Amino acid sequence: MRKKMFGLILGIISIPVFACLNGETLKLEDGTILYEDYDGFVPHGHQFGDNKRLSEVLLSLEKGYHETKNLNFLSDKGLILIIQGKYQEAIELYNKIEKSDPDRYSTASNIGTAYELMGNNEKALYWIEKAIEIMPDSHYGSEWIHANILKAKIKGDQYITSQFLINHDFGNTKIPVSTLNKKQLHSLREQLYYQLNERMTFVKPVDKIVAQLLFDLGNVSYLYGDKEEAMEDYEKAKEYGFKDPLLKERINLHPIPIDRQVEKKLIKEAKFHTNPLRRFHLIEMLISVCAFMFSCLLVFIFRKKIFLLLK
């Protein structure tokens, strides 16, 4: 009995700690976690760190390629160059990769992104459509939205509509309407979130396309039943310059209390500004402290029995 009691207490104190990092992550070939997003369907864009960190990652990737000749290191290097705004250098690198190993999805999609960020939408569309041919299901099968965005850019602002960009419309009534079922709404929600999260990394307010897609994401989230996130998407659409009077009506469908807004903002800030590794150790420490406090509580509750056992 004595051994069991001490075993229980010791076991609680020494509980092994496990924690998983929430949200989407991108891990590079050298093991670097380039970014980590938080859970949910409200896009904010990725946080990559400062240029010093990116330069260190570049050196690590170059070293990895030198040692292994693995093209994944070079492909990841191209991604870092795009993040740093070195679009032409990235395109030249990806062209070399394309000659060495044709029809890689990462090559086509990243060249397309680089050309778009340079303002060459025609070339961007060519490469994005090629990427879709290579791997149509990539990024939750969302690259068709990227292609439609580029087509709208080429054709003109009159094509920046829900129907053109996502092949769907949610009506002009106060409450959004749709013929999509729950499964279809979930799929479209994932696709819109992914495309917006990528785009908002590079495109800051005001932007008509991002504003329109945020409004659409809000409509999808509302219809899916996640009204709080829908309101956040609507607010972001407003931030990005969405002008339709319908936005105000839909924002008022489900007002979020101030205390809830503050709570969500604090969680968001903690997520963005806490390094993933430090957060892991923070969670680890908190769980350990809780386990220790629980063990102390058990000792206090059963103190008489413990003292009897010790005699």
GROMACS .gro file of N, CA, C and O in nm, residues 177-294:
model
  472
  177VAL      N    1  -2.714   3.350  -4.852
  177VAL     CA    2  -2.783   3.227  -4.893
  177VAL      C    3  -2.693   3.149  -4.988
  177VAL      O    4  -2.606   3.206  -5.055
  178SER      N    5  -2.714   3.018  -4.992
  178SER     CA    6  -2.632   2.934  -5.078
  178SER      C    7  -2.700   2.800  -5.101
  178SER      O    8  -2.776   2.752  -5.016
  179THR      N    9  -2.671   2.740  -5.215
  179THR     CA   10  -2.721   2.606  -5.246
  179THR      C   11  -2.618   2.499  -5.206
  179THR      O   12  -2.644   2.380  -5.221
  180LEU      N   13  -2.503   2.542  -5.155
  180LEU     CA   14  -2.398   2.447  -5.118
  180LEU      C   15  -2.436   2.372  -4.991
  180LEU      O   16  -2.492   2.431  -4.897
  181ASN      N   17  -2.402   2.243  -4.986
  181ASN     CA   18  -2.426   2.167  -4.864
  181ASN      C   19  -2.309   2.186  -4.767
  181ASN      O   20  -2.211   2.253  -4.798
  182LYS      N   21  -2.320   2.126  -4.649
  182LYS     CA   22  -2.220   2.146  -4.543
  182LYS      C   23  -2.080   2.105  -4.589
  182LYS      O   24  -1.981   2.175  -4.563
  183LYS      N   25  -2.071   1.993  -4.655
  183LYS     CA   26  -1.941   1.943  -4.701
  183LYS      C   27  -1.880   2.038  -4.804
  183LYS      O   28  -1.760   2.068  -4.800
  184GLN      N   29  -1.962   2.089  -4.894
  184GLN     CA   30  -1.914   2.181  -4.996
  184GLN      C   31  -1.872   2.315  -4.934
  184GLN      O   32  -1.773   2.375  -4.975
  185LEU      N   33  -1.948   2.360  -4.834
  185LEU     CA   34  -1.913   2.483  -4.765
  185LEU      C   35  -1.778   2.468  -4.693
  185LEU      O   36  -1.695   2.559  -4.697
  186HIS      N   37  -1.759   2.353  -4.630
  186HIS     CA   38  -1.633   2.329  -4.559
  186HIS      C   39  -1.515   2.331  -4.656
  186HIS      O   40  -1.410   2.391  -4.628
  187SER      N   41  -1.532   2.266  -4.770
  187SER     CA   42  -1.425   2.261  -4.870
  187SER      C   43  -1.393   2.401  -4.922
  187SER      O   44  -1.276   2.440  -4.931
  188LEU      N   45  -1.497   2.478  -4.955
  188LEU     CA   46  -1.475   2.613  -5.005
  188LEU      C   47  -1.413   2.702  -4.898
  188LEU      O   48  -1.327   2.787  -4.927
  189ARG      N   49  -1.452   2.680  -4.774
  189ARG     CA   50  -1.396   2.757  -4.662
  189ARG      C   51  -1.246   2.731  -4.650
  189ARG      O   52  -1.166   2.825  -4.633
  190GLU      N   53  -1.206   2.606  -4.658
  190GLU     CA   54  -1.064   2.571  -4.652
  190GLU      C   55  -0.987   2.637  -4.766
  190GLU      O   56  -0.878   2.691  -4.747
  191GLN      N   57  -1.045   2.630  -4.885
  191GLN     CA   58  -0.978   2.683  -5.003
  191GLN      C   59  -0.964   2.835  -4.996
  191GLN      O   60  -0.856   2.889  -5.024
  192LEU      N   61  -1.070   2.903  -4.956
  192LEU     CA   62  -1.064   3.049  -4.943
  192LEU      C   63  -0.965   3.090  -4.835
  192LEU      O   64  -0.886   3.183  -4.854
  193TYR      N   65  -0.970   3.020  -4.723
  193TYR     CA   66  -0.878   3.053  -4.613
  193TYR      C   67  -0.734   3.038  -4.659
  193TYR      O   68  -0.650   3.126  -4.635
  194TYR      N   69  -0.704   2.928  -4.726
  194TYR     CA   70  -0.566   2.904  -4.769
  194TYR      C   71  -0.519   3.014  -4.864
  194TYR      O   72  -0.410   3.072  -4.845
  195GLN      N   73  -0.599   3.043  -4.965
  195GLN     CA   74  -0.560   3.144  -5.063
  195GLN      C   75  -0.545   3.282  -4.999
  195GLN      O   76  -0.451   3.356  -5.029
  196LEU      N   77  -0.635   3.316  -4.909
  196LEU     CA   78  -0.627   3.446  -4.843
  196LEU      C   79  -0.508   3.454  -4.748
  196LEU      O   80  -0.440   3.557  -4.741
  197ASN      N   81  -0.483   3.348  -4.676
  197ASN     CA   82  -0.372   3.350  -4.581
  197ASN      C   83  -0.239   3.367  -4.654
  197ASN      O   84  -0.149   3.439  -4.607
  198GLU      N   85  -0.226   3.303  -4.770
  198GLU     CA   86  -0.106   3.321  -4.851
  198GLU      C   87  -0.099   3.465  -4.905
  198GLU      O   88   0.004   3.531  -4.897
  199ARG      N   89  -0.210   3.511  -4.959
  199ARG     CA   90  -0.212   3.642  -5.027
  199ARG      C   91  -0.192   3.757  -4.929
  199ARG      O   92  -0.121   3.854  -4.958
  200MET      N   93  -0.252   3.746  -4.811
  200MET     CA   94  -0.242   3.855  -4.713
  200MET      C   95  -0.103   3.865  -4.652
  200MET      O   96  -0.071   3.964  -4.586
  201THR      N   97  -0.020   3.763  -4.675
  201THR     CA   98   0.120   3.772  -4.633
  201THR      C   99   0.192   3.883  -4.710
  201THR      O  100   0.276   3.954  -4.655
  202PHE      N  101   0.155   3.898  -4.837
  202PHE     CA  102   0.223   3.993  -4.924
  202PHE      C  103   0.139   4.116  -4.959
  202PHE      O  104   0.193   4.220  -4.992
  203VAL      N  105   0.007   4.101  -4.954
  203VAL     CA  106  -0.083   4.209  -4.997
  203VAL      C  107  -0.148   4.273  -4.875
  203VAL      O  108  -0.223   4.209  -4.803
  204LYS      N  109  -0.118   4.399  -4.852
  204LYS     CA  110  -0.171   4.471  -4.737
  204LYS      C  111  -0.287   4.560  -4.780
  204LYS      O  112  -0.303   4.591  -4.898
  205PRO      N  113  -0.369   4.605  -4.685
  205PRO     CA  114  -0.483   4.691  -4.720
  205PRO      C  115  -0.435   4.820  -4.787
  205PRO      O  116  -0.327   4.869  -4.755
  206VAL      N  117  -0.510   4.870  -4.882
  206VAL     CA  118  -0.641   4.828  -4.929
  206VAL      C  119  -0.622   4.746  -5.057
  206VAL      O  120  -0.536   4.777  -5.138
  207ASP      N  121  -0.707   4.642  -5.076
  207ASP     CA  122  -0.697   4.561  -5.197
  207ASP      C  123  -0.835   4.505  -5.229
  207ASP      O  124  -0.897   4.437  -5.146
  208LYS      N  125  -0.884   4.532  -5.350
  208LYS     CA  126  -1.020   4.494  -5.387
  208LYS      C  127  -1.041   4.343  -5.390
  208LYS      O  128  -1.146   4.293  -5.346
  209ILE      N  129  -0.943   4.271  -5.441
  209ILE     CA  130  -0.959   4.125  -5.453
  209ILE      C  131  -0.960   4.060  -5.315
  209ILE      O  132  -1.047   3.976  -5.285
  210VAL      N  133  -0.867   4.097  -5.231
  210VAL     CA  134  -0.863   4.041  -5.095
  210VAL      C  135  -0.990   4.078  -5.020
  210VAL      O  136  -1.050   3.995  -4.950
  211ALA      N  137  -1.036   4.203  -5.036
  211ALA     CA  138  -1.159   4.247  -4.969
  211ALA      C  139  -1.278   4.162  -5.012
  211ALA      O  140  -1.358   4.118  -4.929
  212GLN      N  141  -1.289   4.138  -5.142
  212GLN     CA  142  -1.401   4.058  -5.193
  212GLN      C  143  -1.395   3.915  -5.140
  212GLN      O  144  -1.497   3.859  -5.095
  213LEU      N  145  -1.277   3.856  -5.141
  213LEU     CA  146  -1.263   3.718  -5.096
  213LEU      C  147  -1.285   3.705  -4.945
  213LEU      O  148  -1.338   3.604  -4.898
  214LEU      N  149  -1.245   3.806  -4.869
  214LEU     CA  150  -1.272   3.805  -4.725
  214LEU      C  151  -1.422   3.811  -4.698
  214LEU      O  152  -1.474   3.744  -4.608
  215PHE      N  153  -1.492   3.892  -4.776
  215PHE     CA  154  -1.638   3.899  -4.763
  215PHE      C  155  -1.699   3.763  -4.795
  215PHE      O  156  -1.789   3.716  -4.725
  216ASP      N  157  -1.649   3.700  -4.901
  216ASP     CA  158  -1.700   3.567  -4.938
  216ASP      C  159  -1.669   3.464  -4.829
  216ASP      O  160  -1.754   3.379  -4.797
  217LEU      N  161  -1.549   3.471  -4.772
  217LEU     CA  162  -1.514   3.379  -4.664
  217LEU      C  163  -1.606   3.400  -4.544
  217LEU      O  164  -1.649   3.303  -4.480
  218GLY      N  165  -1.638   3.525  -4.514
  218GLY     CA  166  -1.731   3.554  -4.407
  218GLY      C  167  -1.868   3.492  -4.434
  218GLY      O  168  -1.930   3.434  -4.344
  219ASN      N  169  -1.913   3.501  -4.557
  219ASN     CA  170  -2.042   3.441  -4.594
  219ASN      C  171  -2.040   3.289  -4.577
  219ASN      O  172  -2.134   3.230  -4.524
  220VAL      N  173  -1.931   3.228  -4.620
  220VAL     CA  174  -1.918   3.083  -4.608
  220VAL      C  175  -1.916   3.042  -4.461
  220VAL      O  176  -1.984   2.948  -4.420
  221SER      N  177  -1.838   3.114  -4.380
  221SER     CA  178  -1.828   3.082  -4.237
  221SER      C  179  -1.963   3.099  -4.168
  221SER      O  180  -2.000   3.018  -4.082
  222TYR      N  181  -2.037   3.203  -4.206
  222TYR     CA  182  -2.169   3.226  -4.146
  222TYR      C  183  -2.263   3.110  -4.180
  222TYR      O  184  -2.331   3.055  -4.092
  223LEU      N  185  -2.265   3.071  -4.305
  223LEU     CA  186  -2.352   2.962  -4.348
  223LEU      C  187  -2.309   2.829  -4.288
  223LEU      O  188  -2.392   2.742  -4.262
  224TYR      N  189  -2.180   2.816  -4.264
  224TYR     CA  190  -2.128   2.692  -4.204
  224TYR      C  191  -2.165   2.683  -4.056
  224TYR      O  192  -2.167   2.575  -3.998
  225GLY      N  193  -2.196   2.798  -3.996
  225GLY     CA  194  -2.237   2.799  -3.856
  225GLY      C  195  -2.137   2.861  -3.762
  225GLY      O  196  -2.162   2.871  -3.641
  226ASP      N  197  -2.023   2.907  -3.814
  226ASP     CA  198  -1.921   2.969  -3.730
  226ASP      C  199  -1.937   3.121  -3.740
  226ASP      O  200  -1.864   3.189  -3.812
  227LYS      N  201  -2.032   3.174  -3.666
  227LYS     CA  202  -2.071   3.314  -3.683
  227LYS      C  203  -1.967   3.411  -3.629
  227LYS      O  204  -1.950   3.520  -3.684
  228GLU      N  205  -1.897   3.373  -3.522
  228GLU     CA  206  -1.795   3.464  -3.468
  228GLU      C  207  -1.682   3.484  -3.569
  228GLU      O  208  -1.638   3.597  -3.591
  229GLU      N  209  -1.636   3.376  -3.628
  229GLU     CA  210  -1.530   3.389  -3.727
  229GLU      C  211  -1.581   3.461  -3.852
  229GLU      O  212  -1.506   3.535  -3.916
  230ALA      N  213  -1.708   3.442  -3.884
  230ALA     CA  214  -1.766   3.514  -3.998
  230ALA      C  215  -1.758   3.665  -3.974
  230ALA      O  216  -1.722   3.741  -4.065
  231MET      N  217  -1.788   3.707  -3.851
  231MET     CA  218  -1.782   3.851  -3.820
  231MET      C  219  -1.639   3.904  -3.831
  231MET      O  220  -1.616   4.015  -3.878
  232GLU      N  221  -1.543   3.822  -3.789
  232GLU     CA  222  -1.403   3.864  -3.801
  232GLU      C  223  -1.362   3.876  -3.948
  232GLU      O  224  -1.289   3.968  -3.987
  233ASP      N  225  -1.409   3.782  -4.029
  233ASP     CA  226  -1.380   3.789  -4.173
  233ASP      C  227  -1.443   3.914  -4.234
  233ASP      O  228  -1.381   3.983  -4.316
  234TYR      N  229  -1.566   3.945  -4.193
  234TYR     CA  230  -1.632   4.066  -4.243
  234TYR      C  231  -1.554   4.192  -4.204
  234TYR      O  232  -1.538   4.285  -4.283
  235GLU      N  233  -1.508   4.195  -4.079
  235GLU     CA  234  -1.431   4.312  -4.032
  235GLU      C  235  -1.302   4.327  -4.113
  235GLU      O  236  -1.261   4.439  -4.144
  236LYS      N  237  -1.241   4.216  -4.146
  236LYS     CA  238  -1.118   4.223  -4.226
  236LYS      C  239  -1.150   4.267  -4.369
  236LYS      O  240  -1.070   4.338  -4.432
  237ALA      N  241  -1.266   4.225  -4.419
  237ALA     CA  242  -1.307   4.272  -4.552
  237ALA      C  243  -1.322   4.424  -4.552
  237ALA      O  244  -1.281   4.492  -4.646
  238LYS      N  245  -1.378   4.475  -4.444
  238LYS     CA  246  -1.392   4.621  -4.427
  238LYS      C  247  -1.255   4.687  -4.423
  238LYS      O  248  -1.232   4.792  -4.486
  239GLU      N  249  -1.162   4.626  -4.349
  239GLU     CA  250  -1.025   4.679  -4.339
  239GLU      C  251  -0.957   4.685  -4.475
  239GLU      O  252  -0.881   4.777  -4.504
  240TYR      N  253  -0.986   4.586  -4.559
  240TYR     CA  254  -0.924   4.580  -4.692
  240TYR      C  255  -0.999   4.663  -4.796
  240TYR      O  256  -0.963   4.664  -4.912
  241GLY      N  257  -1.105   4.731  -4.752
  241GLY     CA  258  -1.169   4.828  -4.841
  241GLY      C  259  -1.297   4.782  -4.908
  241GLY      O  260  -1.337   4.841  -5.009
  242PHE      N  261  -1.364   4.679  -4.854
  242PHE     CA  262  -1.490   4.635  -4.914
  242PHE      C  263  -1.597   4.740  -4.891
  242PHE      O  264  -1.623   4.780  -4.777
  243LYS      N  265  -1.663   4.785  -4.997
  243LYS     CA  266  -1.751   4.903  -4.990
  243LYS      C  267  -1.900   4.871  -4.995
  243LYS      O  268  -1.982   4.958  -4.968
  244ASP      N  269  -1.937   4.750  -5.030
  244ASP     CA  270  -2.078   4.718  -5.047
  244ASP      C  271  -2.156   4.741  -4.916
  244ASP      O  272  -2.115   4.692  -4.810
  245PRO      N  273  -2.269   4.816  -4.921
  245PRO     CA  274  -2.350   4.840  -4.800
  245PRO      C  275  -2.397   4.711  -4.732
  245PRO      O  276  -2.429   4.711  -4.613
  246LEU      N  277  -2.401   4.603  -4.809
  246LEU     CA  278  -2.444   4.474  -4.754
  246LEU      C  279  -2.351   4.427  -4.642
  246LEU      O  280  -2.394   4.355  -4.551
  247LEU      N  281  -2.226   4.471  -4.647
  247LEU     CA  282  -2.129   4.431  -4.545
  247LEU      C  283  -2.174   4.476  -4.406
  247LEU      O  284  -2.169   4.399  -4.310
  248LYS      N  285  -2.221   4.600  -4.395
  248LYS     CA  286  -2.265   4.653  -4.265
  248LYS      C  287  -2.382   4.572  -4.211
  248LYS      O  288  -2.388   4.541  -4.091
  249GLU      N  289  -2.475   4.534  -4.298
  249GLU     CA  290  -2.590   4.455  -4.255
  249GLU      C  291  -2.546   4.320  -4.201
  249GLU      O  292  -2.597   4.272  -4.100
  250ARG      N  293  -2.450   4.259  -4.267
  250ARG     CA  294  -2.408   4.125  -4.225
  250ARG      C  295  -2.319   4.129  -4.101
  250ARG      O  296  -2.321   4.035  -4.021
  251ILE      N  297  -2.243   4.236  -4.085
  251ILE     CA  298  -2.165   4.251  -3.961
  251ILE      C  299  -2.258   4.259  -3.841
  251ILE      O  300  -2.226   4.209  -3.732
  252ASN      N  301  -2.375   4.319  -3.861
  252ASN     CA  302  -2.471   4.335  -3.750
  252ASN      C  303  -2.554   4.210  -3.724
  252ASN      O  304  -2.636   4.209  -3.632
  253LEU      N  305  -2.534   4.105  -3.803
  253LEU     CA  306  -2.610   3.981  -3.782
  253LEU      C  307  -2.573   3.914  -3.650
  253LEU      O  308  -2.657   3.849  -3.586
  254HIS      N  309  -2.448   3.928  -3.610
  254HIS     CA  310  -2.401   3.856  -3.490
  254HIS      C  311  -2.293   3.940  -3.421
  254HIS      O  312  -2.173   3.908  -3.429
  255PRO      N  313  -2.333   4.048  -3.354
  255PRO     CA  314  -2.233   4.133  -3.287
  255PRO      C  315  -2.154   4.054  -3.183
  255PRO      O  316  -2.212   3.977  -3.105
  256ILE      N  317  -2.023   4.073  -3.181
  256ILE     CA  318  -1.938   4.004  -3.084
  256ILE      C  319  -1.915   4.096  -2.964
  256ILE      O  320  -1.873   4.210  -2.982
  257PRO      N  321  -1.946   4.051  -2.842
  257PRO     CA  322  -1.925   4.134  -2.723
  257PRO      C  323  -1.780   4.182  -2.712
  257PRO      O  324  -1.688   4.112  -2.755
  258ILE      N  325  -1.761   4.300  -2.654
  258ILE     CA  326  -1.629   4.360  -2.643
  258ILE      C  327  -1.532   4.268  -2.570
  258ILE      O  328  -1.417   4.250  -2.612
  259ASP      N  329  -1.577   4.207  -2.459
  259ASP     CA  330  -1.486   4.122  -2.383
  259ASP      C  331  -1.442   4.001  -2.464
  259ASP      O  332  -1.327   3.956  -2.455
  260ARG      N  333  -1.532   3.951  -2.548
  260ARG     CA  334  -1.497   3.838  -2.634
  260ARG      C  335  -1.397   3.882  -2.741
  260ARG      O  336  -1.304   3.809  -2.775
  261GLN      N  337  -1.416   4.003  -2.794
  261GLN     CA  338  -1.323   4.056  -2.893
  261GLN      C  339  -1.183   4.070  -2.834
  261GLN      O  340  -1.083   4.036  -2.897
  262VAL      N  341  -1.177   4.122  -2.710
  262VAL     CA  342  -1.048   4.141  -2.642
  262VAL      C  343  -0.982   4.006  -2.618
  262VAL      O  344  -0.862   3.989  -2.641
  263GLU      N  345  -1.061   3.908  -2.574
  263GLU     CA  346  -1.007   3.774  -2.548
  263GLU      C  347  -0.947   3.714  -2.675
  263GLU      O  348  -0.835   3.662  -2.673
  264LYS      N  349  -1.020   3.722  -2.785
  264LYS     CA  350  -0.972   3.666  -2.911
  264LYS      C  351  -0.847   3.739  -2.960
  264LYS      O  352  -0.755   3.678  -3.015
  265LYS      N  353  -0.844   3.872  -2.939
  265LYS     CA  354  -0.728   3.950  -2.982
  265LYS      C  355  -0.604   3.911  -2.902
  265LYS      O  356  -0.494   3.899  -2.957
  266LEU      N  357  -0.622   3.891  -2.771
  266LEU     CA  358  -0.509   3.851  -2.687
  266LEU      C  359  -0.454   3.716  -2.729
  266LEU      O  360  -0.333   3.695  -2.735
  267ILE      N  361  -0.544   3.624  -2.761
  267ILE     CA  362  -0.502   3.491  -2.806
  267ILE      C  363  -0.425   3.503  -2.938
  267ILE      O  364  -0.321   3.441  -2.957
  268LYS      N  365  -0.477   3.588  -3.028
  268LYS     CA  366  -0.411   3.607  -3.157
  268LYS      C  367  -0.271   3.664  -3.139
  268LYS      O  368  -0.174   3.616  -3.199
  269GLU      N  369  -0.259   3.767  -3.055
  269GLU     CA  370  -0.129   3.829  -3.034
  269GLU      C  371  -0.031   3.732  -2.971
  269GLU      O  372   0.087   3.728  -3.008
  270ALA      N  373  -0.078   3.654  -2.875
  270ALA     CA  374   0.009   3.556  -2.810
  270ALA      C  375   0.058   3.455  -2.912
  270ALA      O  376   0.174   3.414  -2.912
  271LYS      N  377  -0.031   3.417  -3.001
  271LYS     CA  378   0.004   3.318  -3.103
  271LYS      C  379   0.108   3.374  -3.200
  271LYS      O  380   0.205   3.307  -3.235
  272PHE      N  381   0.087   3.499  -3.243
  272PHE     CA  382   0.177   3.558  -3.342
  272PHE      C  383   0.314   3.590  -3.285
  272PHE      O  384   0.415   3.576  -3.353
  273HIS      N  385   0.318   3.637  -3.161
  273HIS     CA  386   0.442   3.692  -3.108
  273HIS      C  387   0.517   3.598  -3.015
  273HIS      O  388   0.616   3.637  -2.955
  274THR      N  389   0.469   3.476  -3.003
  274THR     CA  390   0.540   3.378  -2.922
  274THR      C  391   0.609   3.279  -3.013
  274THR      O  392   0.545   3.214  -3.093
  275ASN      N  393   0.738   3.270  -2.999
  275ASN     CA  394   0.816   3.175  -3.079
  275ASN      C  395   0.765   3.033  -3.055
  275ASN      O  396   0.739   2.995  -2.942
  276PRO      N  397   0.748   2.951  -3.161
  276PRO     CA  398   0.696   2.816  -3.144
  276PRO      C  399   0.770   2.733  -3.040
  276PRO      O  400   0.710   2.664  -2.961
  277LEU      N  401   0.903   2.741  -3.041
  277LEU     CA  402   0.981   2.661  -2.947
  277LEU      C  403   0.958   2.708  -2.805
  277LEU      O  404   0.940   2.629  -2.713
  278ARG      N  405   0.956   2.843  -2.786
  278ARG     CA  406   0.932   2.895  -2.652
  278ARG      C  407   0.792   2.860  -2.605
  278ARG      O  408   0.769   2.831  -2.489
  279ARG      N  409   0.697   2.862  -2.699
  279ARG     CA  410   0.561   2.828  -2.661
  279ARG      C  411   0.552   2.682  -2.617
  279ARG      O  412   0.481   2.648  -2.523
  280PHE      N  413   0.625   2.596  -2.687
  280PHE     CA  414   0.626   2.454  -2.649
  280PHE      C  415   0.675   2.439  -2.506
  280PHE      O  416   0.615   2.369  -2.424
  281HIS      N  417   0.785   2.508  -2.474
  281HIS     CA  418   0.839   2.498  -2.339
  281HIS      C  419   0.748   2.564  -2.237
  281HIS      O  420   0.740   2.521  -2.122
  282LEU      N  421   0.677   2.671  -2.278
  282LEU     CA  422   0.583   2.736  -2.188
  282LEU      C  423   0.469   2.640  -2.153
  282LEU      O  424   0.432   2.626  -2.035
  283ILE      N  425   0.415   2.574  -2.254
  283ILE     CA  426   0.308   2.477  -2.230
  283ILE      C  427   0.360   2.363  -2.142
  283ILE      O  428   0.294   2.317  -2.049
  284GLU      N  429   0.482   2.319  -2.174
  284GLU     CA  430   0.545   2.212  -2.096
  284GLU      C  431   0.556   2.253  -1.949
  284GLU      O  432   0.523   2.175  -1.859
  285MET      N  433   0.600   2.376  -1.926
  285MET     CA  434   0.617   2.424  -1.789
  285MET      C  435   0.483   2.434  -1.718
  285MET      O  436   0.469   2.393  -1.602
  286LEU      N  437   0.381   2.486  -1.787
  286LEU     CA  438   0.250   2.502  -1.725
  286LEU      C  439   0.189   2.368  -1.686
  286LEU      O  440   0.131   2.354  -1.578
  287ILE      N  441   0.204   2.269  -1.774
  287ILE     CA  442   0.151   2.136  -1.742
  287ILE      C  443   0.225   2.076  -1.624
  287ILE      O  444   0.165   2.015  -1.535
  288SER      N  445   0.356   2.096  -1.620
  288SER     CA  446   0.436   2.044  -1.509
  288SER      C  447   0.395   2.109  -1.377
  288SER      O  448   0.382   2.042  -1.274
  289VAL      N  449   0.374   2.241  -1.381
  289VAL     CA  450   0.332   2.313  -1.260
  289VAL      C  451   0.196   2.264  -1.213
  289VAL      O  452   0.173   2.240  -1.094
  290CYS      N  453   0.103   2.246  -1.309
  290CYS     CA  454  -0.030   2.197  -1.273
  290CYS      C  455  -0.022   2.057  -1.212
  290CYS      O  456  -0.092   2.026  -1.115
  291ALA      N  457   0.063   1.972  -1.271
  291ALA     CA  458   0.079   1.837  -1.218
  291ALA      C  459   0.135   1.840  -1.076
  291ALA      O  460   0.091   1.765  -0.988
  292PHE      N  461   0.232   1.930  -1.054
  292PHE     CA  462   0.292   1.942  -0.921
  292PHE      C  463   0.188   1.990  -0.819
  292PHE      O  464   0.178   1.937  -0.708
  293MET      N  465   0.109   2.090  -0.859
  293MET     CA  466   0.007   2.144  -0.768
  293MET      C  467  -0.099   2.038  -0.736
  293MET      O  468  -0.146   2.027  -0.623
  294PHE      N  469  -0.133   1.958  -0.837
  294PHE     CA  470  -0.231   1.852  -0.815
  294PHE      C  471  -0.177   1.747  -0.718
  294PHE      O  472  -0.248   1.698  -0.631
   0.00000   0.00000   0.00000
